[in-house]
Short mmCIF file of N, CA, C and O in Angstrom, two decimals:
data_model
loop_
_atom_site.label_atom_id
_atom_site.label_comp_id
_atom_site.label_asym_id
_atom_site.label_seq_id
_atom_site.Cartn_x
_atom_site.Cartn_y
_atom_site.Cartn_z
N MET A 1 22.71 34.56 -44.74
CA MET A 1 23.49 33.34 -44.44
C MET A 1 22.80 32.41 -45.02
O MET A 1 21.41 31.92 -45.13
N SER A 2 23.61 31.27 -45.63
CA SER A 2 23.13 29.89 -46.12
C SER A 2 23.38 28.89 -45.16
O SER A 2 24.58 28.63 -44.80
N LEU A 3 22.67 28.19 -44.53
CA LEU A 3 22.84 27.22 -43.53
C LEU A 3 21.91 26.04 -43.66
O LEU A 3 20.81 26.28 -43.72
N SER A 4 22.31 24.85 -43.35
CA SER A 4 21.53 23.66 -43.55
C SER A 4 22.12 22.79 -42.43
O SER A 4 23.47 22.92 -42.03
N THR A 5 21.25 22.12 -41.81
CA THR A 5 21.65 21.22 -40.61
C THR A 5 21.10 19.71 -41.02
O THR A 5 20.16 19.48 -41.64
N ALA A 6 21.87 18.69 -40.36
CA ALA A 6 21.20 17.36 -40.44
C ALA A 6 21.93 16.59 -39.25
O ALA A 6 23.30 16.72 -38.90
N PRO A 7 21.11 15.47 -38.78
CA PRO A 7 21.78 14.96 -37.71
C PRO A 7 22.76 13.80 -38.29
O PRO A 7 22.82 13.49 -39.44
N TYR A 8 23.78 13.66 -37.35
CA TYR A 8 24.85 12.69 -37.79
C TYR A 8 24.91 11.54 -36.68
O TYR A 8 25.21 11.86 -35.57
N ILE A 9 24.97 10.33 -37.25
CA ILE A 9 25.23 9.31 -36.26
C ILE A 9 26.53 8.43 -36.75
O ILE A 9 26.53 8.19 -37.59
N SER A 10 27.30 8.08 -35.65
CA SER A 10 28.29 7.17 -35.76
C SER A 10 27.96 5.72 -35.49
O SER A 10 27.69 5.60 -34.25
N PHE A 11 27.77 4.89 -36.32
CA PHE A 11 27.47 3.65 -36.25
C PHE A 11 28.65 2.67 -35.87
O PHE A 11 29.80 2.88 -36.26
N PRO A 12 28.36 1.59 -35.05
CA PRO A 12 29.43 0.69 -34.85
C PRO A 12 29.77 -0.27 -35.94
O PRO A 12 29.62 -1.59 -35.80
N GLY A 13 30.02 0.24 -37.12
CA GLY A 13 30.31 -0.76 -38.39
C GLY A 13 28.98 -1.08 -39.13
O GLY A 13 29.07 -1.93 -39.93
N THR A 14 27.81 -0.58 -38.79
CA THR A 14 26.56 -0.85 -39.31
C THR A 14 26.06 0.31 -40.14
O THR A 14 24.63 0.25 -40.72
N THR A 15 26.77 1.26 -40.56
CA THR A 15 26.29 2.49 -41.23
C THR A 15 25.57 1.86 -42.58
O THR A 15 24.48 2.62 -43.07
N ALA A 16 26.29 1.32 -43.43
CA ALA A 16 25.75 0.93 -44.78
C ALA A 16 24.42 0.22 -44.80
O ALA A 16 23.51 0.60 -45.42
N GLU A 17 24.19 -0.76 -43.77
CA GLU A 17 22.96 -1.43 -43.68
C GLU A 17 21.81 -0.49 -43.02
O GLU A 17 20.68 -0.54 -43.48
N ALA A 18 22.24 0.34 -42.06
CA ALA A 18 21.16 1.25 -41.40
C ALA A 18 20.88 2.34 -42.43
O ALA A 18 19.54 2.52 -42.60
N MET A 19 21.79 2.86 -43.19
CA MET A 19 21.21 4.05 -44.18
C MET A 19 20.41 3.43 -45.41
O MET A 19 19.59 4.05 -45.76
N ALA A 20 20.80 2.15 -45.64
CA ALA A 20 20.06 1.52 -46.73
C ALA A 20 18.62 1.27 -46.32
O ALA A 20 17.69 1.43 -46.92
N PHE A 21 18.50 0.80 -45.10
CA PHE A 21 17.23 0.52 -44.34
C PHE A 21 16.35 1.90 -44.42
O PHE A 21 15.27 2.00 -44.60
N TYR A 22 17.17 2.99 -43.83
CA TYR A 22 16.51 4.33 -43.83
C TYR A 22 15.94 4.61 -45.14
O TYR A 22 14.65 5.34 -45.17
N GLN A 23 16.68 4.59 -46.21
CA GLN A 23 16.34 4.99 -47.47
C GLN A 23 15.17 4.04 -48.01
O GLN A 23 14.26 4.66 -48.67
N SER A 24 15.22 2.72 -47.61
CA SER A 24 13.83 2.05 -47.95
C SER A 24 12.60 2.53 -47.29
O SER A 24 11.48 2.43 -47.90
N ILE A 25 12.62 3.45 -46.24
CA ILE A 25 11.56 3.92 -45.66
C ILE A 25 11.07 5.30 -45.88
O ILE A 25 10.02 5.53 -46.18
N PHE A 26 12.33 6.10 -46.02
CA PHE A 26 12.02 7.65 -46.08
C PHE A 26 12.40 8.07 -47.58
O PHE A 26 12.15 8.99 -48.03
N GLY A 27 12.84 7.18 -48.46
CA GLY A 27 13.05 7.34 -49.90
C GLY A 27 14.53 8.44 -49.80
O GLY A 27 15.07 8.29 -48.92
N GLY A 28 14.71 9.07 -50.91
CA GLY A 28 15.77 9.99 -51.08
C GLY A 28 16.81 9.31 -51.83
O GLY A 28 16.98 8.07 -52.21
N GLU A 29 18.10 9.96 -51.92
CA GLU A 29 19.16 9.55 -52.39
C GLU A 29 20.25 9.20 -51.37
O GLU A 29 20.65 10.02 -50.66
N LEU A 30 20.90 7.96 -51.57
CA LEU A 30 21.80 7.49 -50.63
C LEU A 30 23.06 7.55 -51.35
O LEU A 30 23.32 6.97 -52.36
N GLU A 31 24.14 8.11 -50.70
CA GLU A 31 25.46 8.16 -50.97
C GLU A 31 26.46 7.43 -50.00
O GLU A 31 26.28 7.89 -48.92
N VAL A 32 27.25 6.72 -50.31
CA VAL A 32 28.22 5.84 -49.23
C VAL A 32 29.47 5.97 -49.71
O VAL A 32 29.89 5.46 -50.78
N LEU A 33 30.36 6.46 -48.93
CA LEU A 33 31.82 6.66 -49.27
C LEU A 33 32.47 5.73 -48.21
O LEU A 33 32.39 5.87 -47.05
N ARG A 34 33.28 4.63 -48.78
CA ARG A 34 33.86 3.70 -48.13
C ARG A 34 35.52 4.21 -48.02
O ARG A 34 35.90 4.91 -49.07
N TYR A 35 36.19 3.66 -47.11
CA TYR A 35 37.68 3.82 -46.93
C TYR A 35 38.39 3.12 -48.08
O TYR A 35 39.54 3.59 -48.28
N ASP A 36 37.91 2.16 -48.74
CA ASP A 36 38.50 1.28 -49.75
C ASP A 36 39.12 2.40 -50.89
O ASP A 36 38.40 3.25 -51.27
N GLY A 37 40.26 2.43 -50.85
CA GLY A 37 40.86 3.39 -52.12
C GLY A 37 41.41 4.65 -51.65
O GLY A 37 42.09 5.44 -52.30
N MET A 38 40.96 5.01 -50.17
CA MET A 38 41.29 6.28 -49.75
C MET A 38 42.70 6.21 -48.83
O MET A 38 43.07 5.06 -48.38
N SER A 39 43.50 7.28 -48.84
CA SER A 39 44.70 7.31 -48.10
C SER A 39 44.18 7.36 -46.65
O SER A 39 43.57 8.47 -46.21
N THR A 40 44.82 6.73 -45.71
CA THR A 40 44.51 6.68 -44.17
C THR A 40 45.58 6.74 -43.52
O THR A 40 45.65 6.64 -42.44
N GLU A 41 46.73 7.23 -44.25
CA GLU A 41 48.09 7.64 -43.64
C GLU A 41 47.79 8.73 -42.54
O GLU A 41 47.15 9.69 -42.83
N GLY A 42 48.45 8.23 -41.39
CA GLY A 42 48.10 9.35 -40.20
C GLY A 42 46.90 9.10 -39.42
O GLY A 42 46.82 9.73 -38.36
N PHE A 43 46.02 8.12 -39.70
CA PHE A 43 44.90 7.85 -39.03
C PHE A 43 45.27 7.11 -37.66
O PHE A 43 46.43 6.34 -37.79
N PRO A 44 44.74 7.40 -36.31
CA PRO A 44 45.37 6.52 -35.29
C PRO A 44 44.94 5.17 -35.44
O PRO A 44 45.54 4.41 -34.73
N VAL A 45 44.04 4.81 -36.05
CA VAL A 45 43.52 3.30 -36.30
C VAL A 45 43.37 3.16 -37.71
O VAL A 45 43.04 4.25 -38.44
N GLN A 46 43.38 1.88 -38.20
CA GLN A 46 43.22 1.75 -39.59
C GLN A 46 41.85 1.07 -39.88
O GLN A 46 41.47 -0.13 -39.50
N PRO A 47 41.04 1.83 -40.66
CA PRO A 47 39.58 1.11 -40.88
C PRO A 47 39.89 -0.02 -41.89
O PRO A 47 40.58 -0.06 -42.86
N GLY A 48 38.96 -0.73 -41.96
CA GLY A 48 38.69 -1.87 -43.02
C GLY A 48 38.24 -1.33 -44.20
O GLY A 48 37.82 -0.28 -44.14
N PRO A 49 38.69 -1.79 -45.36
CA PRO A 49 38.26 -1.44 -46.50
C PRO A 49 36.64 -1.15 -46.73
O PRO A 49 36.03 -0.19 -47.56
N ASP A 50 35.88 -1.98 -45.92
CA ASP A 50 34.49 -1.90 -46.19
C ASP A 50 33.79 -0.89 -45.12
O ASP A 50 32.63 -0.72 -45.45
N ALA A 51 34.41 -0.41 -44.33
CA ALA A 51 34.15 0.70 -43.39
C ALA A 51 33.60 1.82 -44.16
O ALA A 51 34.41 2.33 -45.09
N VAL A 52 32.49 2.44 -43.47
CA VAL A 52 32.00 3.54 -44.24
C VAL A 52 32.58 4.81 -43.55
O VAL A 52 32.48 5.04 -42.38
N ALA A 53 33.23 5.69 -44.44
CA ALA A 53 33.74 6.93 -44.07
C ALA A 53 32.64 7.93 -43.90
O ALA A 53 32.79 8.76 -42.96
N HIS A 54 31.86 8.03 -44.77
CA HIS A 54 30.66 9.03 -44.76
C HIS A 54 29.57 8.55 -45.67
O HIS A 54 29.72 7.96 -46.76
N ALA A 55 28.24 8.70 -45.14
CA ALA A 55 27.20 8.42 -45.86
C ALA A 55 26.20 9.43 -45.72
O ALA A 55 26.03 10.11 -44.66
N SER A 56 25.45 9.77 -46.77
CA SER A 56 24.35 10.82 -46.62
C SER A 56 23.21 10.18 -47.42
O SER A 56 23.06 9.70 -48.50
N LEU A 57 21.96 10.77 -46.71
CA LEU A 57 20.74 10.31 -47.28
C LEU A 57 19.94 11.88 -47.51
O LEU A 57 19.74 12.40 -46.38
N THR A 58 19.76 11.96 -48.46
CA THR A 58 18.95 13.32 -48.69
C THR A 58 17.73 13.41 -49.75
O THR A 58 17.93 12.40 -50.62
N GLY A 59 16.94 14.23 -49.80
CA GLY A 59 16.05 14.33 -50.80
C GLY A 59 14.86 13.75 -50.54
O GLY A 59 13.72 13.63 -51.34
N GLY A 60 14.73 12.98 -49.46
CA GLY A 60 13.49 12.21 -49.22
C GLY A 60 12.90 12.90 -47.96
O GLY A 60 13.10 14.19 -47.74
N ALA A 61 12.02 12.02 -47.24
CA ALA A 61 11.43 12.42 -45.85
C ALA A 61 12.46 12.69 -44.69
O ALA A 61 12.05 13.02 -43.54
N LEU A 62 13.71 12.32 -44.88
CA LEU A 62 14.88 12.20 -43.87
C LEU A 62 16.01 12.86 -44.61
O LEU A 62 16.65 12.07 -45.63
N ASP A 63 16.80 13.64 -43.81
CA ASP A 63 17.99 14.18 -44.12
C ASP A 63 19.00 13.55 -42.93
O ASP A 63 18.97 14.13 -41.95
N LEU A 64 19.77 12.78 -43.41
CA LEU A 64 20.74 12.35 -42.24
C LEU A 64 22.03 12.01 -42.85
O LEU A 64 22.13 11.62 -44.07
N ARG A 65 23.20 12.00 -42.08
CA ARG A 65 24.64 11.64 -42.48
C ARG A 65 25.08 10.65 -41.33
O ARG A 65 24.45 10.58 -40.08
N ALA A 66 25.89 9.73 -41.71
CA ALA A 66 26.51 8.85 -40.84
C ALA A 66 27.85 8.32 -41.20
O ALA A 66 28.15 8.58 -42.41
N GLY A 67 28.37 7.64 -40.23
CA GLY A 67 29.66 6.82 -40.73
C GLY A 67 29.90 5.80 -39.77
O GLY A 67 29.30 5.79 -38.69
N ASP A 68 30.85 5.13 -39.99
CA ASP A 68 31.34 3.83 -39.10
C ASP A 68 32.21 4.44 -38.18
O ASP A 68 33.25 5.11 -38.67
N GLU A 69 32.27 4.15 -37.00
CA GLU A 69 33.14 4.65 -35.97
C GLU A 69 34.17 3.63 -36.02
O GLU A 69 33.86 2.36 -36.49
N ILE A 70 35.41 4.05 -35.95
CA ILE A 70 36.47 3.11 -35.90
C ILE A 70 37.25 2.88 -34.73
O ILE A 70 37.50 3.82 -33.78
N GLY A 71 37.76 1.60 -34.55
CA GLY A 71 38.66 1.39 -33.21
C GLY A 71 38.16 0.38 -32.49
O GLY A 71 37.43 -0.33 -32.87
N ASP A 72 38.82 0.05 -31.41
CA ASP A 72 38.46 -0.93 -30.56
C ASP A 72 37.37 -0.98 -29.46
O ASP A 72 36.50 -1.78 -29.27
N ASP A 73 37.16 0.29 -29.12
CA ASP A 73 36.07 0.42 -28.22
C ASP A 73 35.03 1.37 -28.89
O ASP A 73 34.85 2.73 -28.73
N LEU A 74 33.99 0.67 -29.73
CA LEU A 74 33.14 1.27 -30.37
C LEU A 74 31.82 1.69 -29.49
O LEU A 74 31.51 1.09 -28.68
N PRO A 75 31.45 2.81 -29.77
CA PRO A 75 30.28 3.34 -28.99
C PRO A 75 28.93 2.67 -29.29
O PRO A 75 28.79 2.12 -30.40
N SER A 76 27.92 2.71 -28.66
CA SER A 76 26.62 2.12 -28.58
C SER A 76 25.78 3.04 -29.20
O SER A 76 25.80 4.36 -28.65
N THR A 77 24.90 2.99 -30.00
CA THR A 77 23.71 3.78 -30.54
C THR A 77 22.74 3.98 -29.54
O THR A 77 21.81 4.57 -29.58
N LEU A 78 22.66 2.83 -28.60
CA LEU A 78 21.62 2.79 -27.58
C LEU A 78 21.83 4.06 -26.67
O LEU A 78 22.84 3.87 -25.70
N SER A 79 21.12 5.12 -26.65
CA SER A 79 21.48 6.19 -25.68
C SER A 79 19.98 7.13 -25.59
O SER A 79 19.25 7.20 -26.49
N PRO A 80 19.61 7.30 -24.28
CA PRO A 80 18.54 8.14 -23.89
C PRO A 80 18.72 9.53 -24.30
O PRO A 80 17.79 10.38 -24.19
N VAL A 81 20.05 10.06 -24.80
CA VAL A 81 20.06 11.39 -25.02
C VAL A 81 20.03 12.01 -26.17
O VAL A 81 20.05 13.13 -26.67
N TYR A 82 19.45 11.11 -27.21
CA TYR A 82 19.00 11.53 -28.59
C TYR A 82 18.19 10.73 -29.03
O TYR A 82 18.08 9.49 -28.91
N SER A 83 17.30 11.21 -30.15
CA SER A 83 16.30 10.36 -30.97
C SER A 83 15.95 11.31 -32.10
O SER A 83 16.36 12.46 -32.36
N ILE A 84 15.32 10.61 -33.10
CA ILE A 84 14.79 11.24 -34.28
C ILE A 84 13.27 11.27 -34.13
O ILE A 84 12.75 10.47 -33.83
N LEU A 85 12.65 12.60 -34.30
CA LEU A 85 11.27 12.67 -34.35
C LEU A 85 10.65 12.54 -35.90
O LEU A 85 11.19 13.26 -36.69
N ALA A 86 9.83 11.71 -36.08
CA ALA A 86 9.15 11.34 -37.26
C ALA A 86 7.68 11.99 -36.99
O ALA A 86 6.95 11.37 -36.37
N MET A 87 7.26 12.87 -37.83
CA MET A 87 6.01 13.21 -37.88
C MET A 87 5.19 12.92 -39.16
O MET A 87 5.72 12.95 -40.16
N THR A 88 3.98 12.51 -38.90
CA THR A 88 3.12 12.00 -39.98
C THR A 88 1.88 12.78 -39.98
O THR A 88 1.36 13.27 -38.90
N ASP A 89 1.11 12.75 -41.01
CA ASP A 89 -0.19 13.32 -41.04
C ASP A 89 -1.38 12.67 -40.68
O ASP A 89 -2.34 13.27 -40.18
N THR A 90 -1.28 11.26 -40.67
CA THR A 90 -2.24 10.48 -40.00
C THR A 90 -1.82 9.50 -39.07
O THR A 90 -0.54 9.10 -39.29
N VAL A 91 -2.73 9.09 -38.25
CA VAL A 91 -2.35 7.92 -37.31
C VAL A 91 -2.04 6.72 -38.12
O VAL A 91 -1.04 5.95 -37.87
N PRO A 92 -2.62 6.18 -39.16
CA PRO A 92 -2.49 4.93 -39.92
C PRO A 92 -1.02 5.12 -40.48
O PRO A 92 -0.35 4.06 -40.57
N GLU A 93 -0.61 6.32 -41.14
CA GLU A 93 0.79 6.40 -41.55
C GLU A 93 1.74 6.20 -40.42
O GLU A 93 2.78 5.40 -40.47
N ALA A 94 1.57 6.76 -39.07
CA ALA A 94 2.53 6.51 -38.14
C ALA A 94 2.54 5.09 -37.64
O ALA A 94 3.61 4.32 -37.31
N GLU A 95 1.22 4.37 -37.51
CA GLU A 95 1.20 3.00 -37.25
C GLU A 95 2.01 2.07 -38.29
O GLU A 95 2.71 1.10 -38.02
N ALA A 96 1.81 2.43 -39.40
CA ALA A 96 2.70 1.73 -40.57
C ALA A 96 4.11 1.82 -40.43
O ALA A 96 4.97 0.97 -40.67
N LEU A 97 4.50 3.18 -40.13
CA LEU A 97 5.77 3.60 -39.93
C LEU A 97 6.41 2.48 -38.76
O LEU A 97 7.65 2.04 -38.82
N ILE A 98 5.79 2.66 -37.72
CA ILE A 98 6.30 1.81 -36.34
C ILE A 98 6.21 0.44 -36.77
O ILE A 98 7.12 -0.25 -36.49
N GLU A 99 5.18 -0.18 -37.56
CA GLU A 99 5.18 -1.51 -38.00
C GLU A 99 6.35 -1.94 -38.89
O GLU A 99 7.10 -3.03 -38.78
N THR A 100 6.96 -0.92 -39.63
CA THR A 100 8.12 -1.22 -40.54
C THR A 100 9.24 -1.30 -39.52
O THR A 100 10.11 -2.23 -39.88
N PHE A 101 9.43 -0.57 -38.71
CA PHE A 101 10.53 -0.66 -37.55
C PHE A 101 10.46 -1.91 -36.99
O PHE A 101 11.55 -2.67 -36.85
N THR A 102 9.23 -2.26 -36.38
CA THR A 102 9.30 -3.49 -35.69
C THR A 102 9.32 -4.78 -36.31
O THR A 102 9.97 -5.81 -35.93
N ALA A 103 8.87 -4.85 -37.63
CA ALA A 103 9.01 -5.98 -38.52
C ALA A 103 10.42 -6.37 -38.68
O ALA A 103 10.78 -7.39 -39.01
N ALA A 104 11.32 -5.27 -38.76
CA ALA A 104 12.72 -5.33 -38.92
C ALA A 104 13.57 -5.67 -37.86
O ALA A 104 14.83 -5.64 -37.90
N GLY A 105 12.83 -5.76 -36.59
CA GLY A 105 13.65 -6.02 -35.46
C GLY A 105 13.53 -5.20 -34.38
O GLY A 105 14.23 -5.12 -33.29
N GLY A 106 13.05 -3.99 -34.68
CA GLY A 106 12.69 -2.94 -33.72
C GLY A 106 12.02 -3.17 -32.56
O GLY A 106 11.31 -4.27 -32.66
N THR A 107 11.97 -2.44 -31.57
CA THR A 107 11.03 -2.81 -30.37
C THR A 107 10.33 -1.46 -29.97
O THR A 107 10.94 -0.43 -29.87
N ILE A 108 9.16 -1.63 -29.41
CA ILE A 108 8.45 -0.51 -28.99
C ILE A 108 8.87 -0.01 -27.58
O ILE A 108 8.88 -0.93 -26.66
N GLU A 109 9.25 1.16 -27.54
CA GLU A 109 9.57 1.77 -26.23
C GLU A 109 8.42 2.34 -25.38
O GLU A 109 8.45 2.36 -24.27
N LEU A 110 7.63 2.92 -26.10
CA LEU A 110 6.40 3.74 -25.61
C LEU A 110 5.25 3.57 -26.69
O LEU A 110 5.40 3.95 -27.88
N PRO A 111 4.18 2.76 -26.13
CA PRO A 111 3.09 2.51 -27.06
C PRO A 111 2.71 3.75 -27.94
O PRO A 111 2.64 4.70 -27.26
N PHE A 112 2.24 3.75 -29.16
CA PHE A 112 1.58 4.99 -29.91
C PHE A 112 0.23 5.07 -29.56
O PHE A 112 -0.72 4.20 -29.74
N LEU A 113 -0.12 6.07 -28.66
CA LEU A 113 -1.28 6.32 -28.02
C LEU A 113 -1.54 7.71 -28.02
O LEU A 113 -0.71 8.68 -28.10
N PRO A 114 -2.85 8.22 -28.00
CA PRO A 114 -3.11 9.66 -27.76
C PRO A 114 -2.64 10.21 -26.37
O PRO A 114 -2.31 9.58 -25.33
N ALA A 115 -1.77 11.21 -26.67
CA ALA A 115 -1.19 12.08 -25.66
C ALA A 115 -1.86 13.06 -25.06
O ALA A 115 -2.69 13.57 -25.62
N PRO A 116 -1.46 13.42 -23.67
CA PRO A 116 -2.11 14.41 -22.96
C PRO A 116 -2.14 15.80 -23.50
O PRO A 116 -3.22 16.67 -23.44
N TRP A 117 -1.26 16.14 -24.59
CA TRP A 117 -1.27 17.35 -25.20
C TRP A 117 -2.01 17.46 -26.44
O TRP A 117 -1.74 18.38 -27.07
N GLY A 118 -2.63 16.41 -26.84
CA GLY A 118 -3.52 16.52 -28.08
C GLY A 118 -2.70 15.75 -29.30
O GLY A 118 -3.78 15.86 -30.32
N ASP A 119 -1.80 15.25 -29.25
CA ASP A 119 -1.30 14.45 -30.44
C ASP A 119 -1.40 13.00 -30.07
O ASP A 119 -1.63 12.65 -29.01
N THR A 120 -1.07 12.06 -31.19
CA THR A 120 -0.76 10.70 -30.73
C THR A 120 0.70 10.65 -30.92
O THR A 120 1.39 11.17 -31.82
N TYR A 121 1.41 9.94 -29.89
CA TYR A 121 2.77 9.68 -29.69
C TYR A 121 3.14 8.36 -29.43
O TYR A 121 2.47 7.70 -28.66
N GLY A 122 4.33 7.96 -29.71
CA GLY A 122 4.87 6.67 -29.37
C GLY A 122 6.46 7.04 -29.63
O GLY A 122 7.18 7.77 -30.29
N GLN A 123 7.01 5.65 -29.11
CA GLN A 123 8.56 5.56 -29.41
C GLN A 123 8.80 4.14 -29.80
O GLN A 123 8.35 3.32 -29.09
N VAL A 124 9.77 4.08 -30.71
CA VAL A 124 10.23 2.63 -31.20
C VAL A 124 11.93 2.85 -31.30
O VAL A 124 12.30 3.94 -31.83
N ARG A 125 12.50 1.68 -30.85
CA ARG A 125 13.90 1.91 -31.12
C ARG A 125 14.23 0.78 -32.31
O ARG A 125 13.76 -0.24 -32.22
N ASP A 126 14.77 1.20 -33.26
CA ASP A 126 15.09 0.32 -34.48
C ASP A 126 16.20 -0.66 -34.25
O ASP A 126 16.75 -0.69 -32.92
N ASN A 127 16.35 -1.69 -35.19
CA ASN A 127 17.23 -2.71 -34.78
C ASN A 127 18.63 -2.24 -35.01
O ASN A 127 19.71 -2.99 -34.67
N PHE A 128 19.00 -0.99 -35.23
CA PHE A 128 20.30 -0.40 -34.99
C PHE A 128 20.56 0.18 -33.82
O PHE A 128 21.84 0.99 -33.53
N GLY A 129 19.47 0.51 -33.02
CA GLY A 129 19.61 1.02 -31.59
C GLY A 129 19.27 2.50 -31.43
O GLY A 129 18.98 3.28 -30.70
N VAL A 130 18.74 2.99 -32.90
CA VAL A 130 18.16 4.24 -32.85
C VAL A 130 16.84 4.54 -32.41
O VAL A 130 15.95 3.83 -32.75
N MET A 131 16.59 5.66 -31.46
CA MET A 131 15.12 5.69 -30.95
C MET A 131 14.59 6.76 -31.78
O MET A 131 15.18 7.89 -32.13
N TRP A 132 13.36 6.35 -32.10
CA TRP A 132 12.52 7.14 -33.06
C TRP A 132 11.21 7.53 -32.42
O TRP A 132 10.60 6.56 -31.60
N GLN A 133 10.87 8.74 -32.13
CA GLN A 133 9.82 9.48 -31.71
C GLN A 133 8.81 9.47 -32.82
O GLN A 133 9.16 10.07 -33.65
N VAL A 134 7.55 8.87 -32.57
CA VAL A 134 6.50 9.17 -33.78
C VAL A 134 5.53 9.77 -33.37
O VAL A 134 4.83 9.50 -32.49
N LEU A 135 5.13 10.94 -34.01
CA LEU A 135 4.11 11.76 -33.61
C LEU A 135 3.14 12.09 -34.92
O LEU A 135 3.49 12.38 -35.91
N THR A 136 1.89 12.20 -34.51
CA THR A 136 0.81 12.68 -35.44
C THR A 136 0.32 13.88 -34.72
O THR A 136 -0.68 13.56 -33.77
N PRO A 137 0.38 15.21 -35.30
CA PRO A 137 -0.14 16.17 -34.50
C PRO A 137 -1.75 16.31 -34.54
O PRO A 137 -2.18 15.95 -35.42
N GLY A 138 -2.23 16.77 -33.53
CA GLY A 138 -3.46 17.04 -33.39
C GLY A 138 -4.48 15.95 -33.61
O GLY A 138 -5.63 16.17 -33.82
N SER A 139 -4.01 14.72 -33.36
CA SER A 139 -4.94 13.50 -33.88
C SER A 139 -5.66 12.93 -32.63
O SER A 139 -6.41 12.02 -32.81
N ALA A 140 -5.18 13.38 -31.41
CA ALA A 140 -5.69 12.42 -30.19
C ALA A 140 -7.17 13.15 -29.86
O ALA A 140 -7.49 14.22 -30.23
#
């Protein structure tokens, strides 16, 4: 069987900006497909021409797919039920990642500190509302 998986996030109209930001951090190739020029006949709502139908970030340290949610009642990305785990080889790499998120408007949700299980761990919510768990294994 050939199988691959990737998280998919529906952003409330900020997909292009979020995915470009993630590419600046994690590298990889970013492809963005907008509704402009697509037939949306039969859609229950009409997306704006700049709305992102699908975006993919591949080939770097993050494999992620996303798209703009369409409609009047857009969901929030602020949720305690999902997060993305970023693992680094060293504590300074993790601290630099957290600094990148906070410098762009993110907030520390849990300070990056030695954890009882032997790793160093913290949480940061980026300026798009996505929660990132940051972990450096065996570093505590």
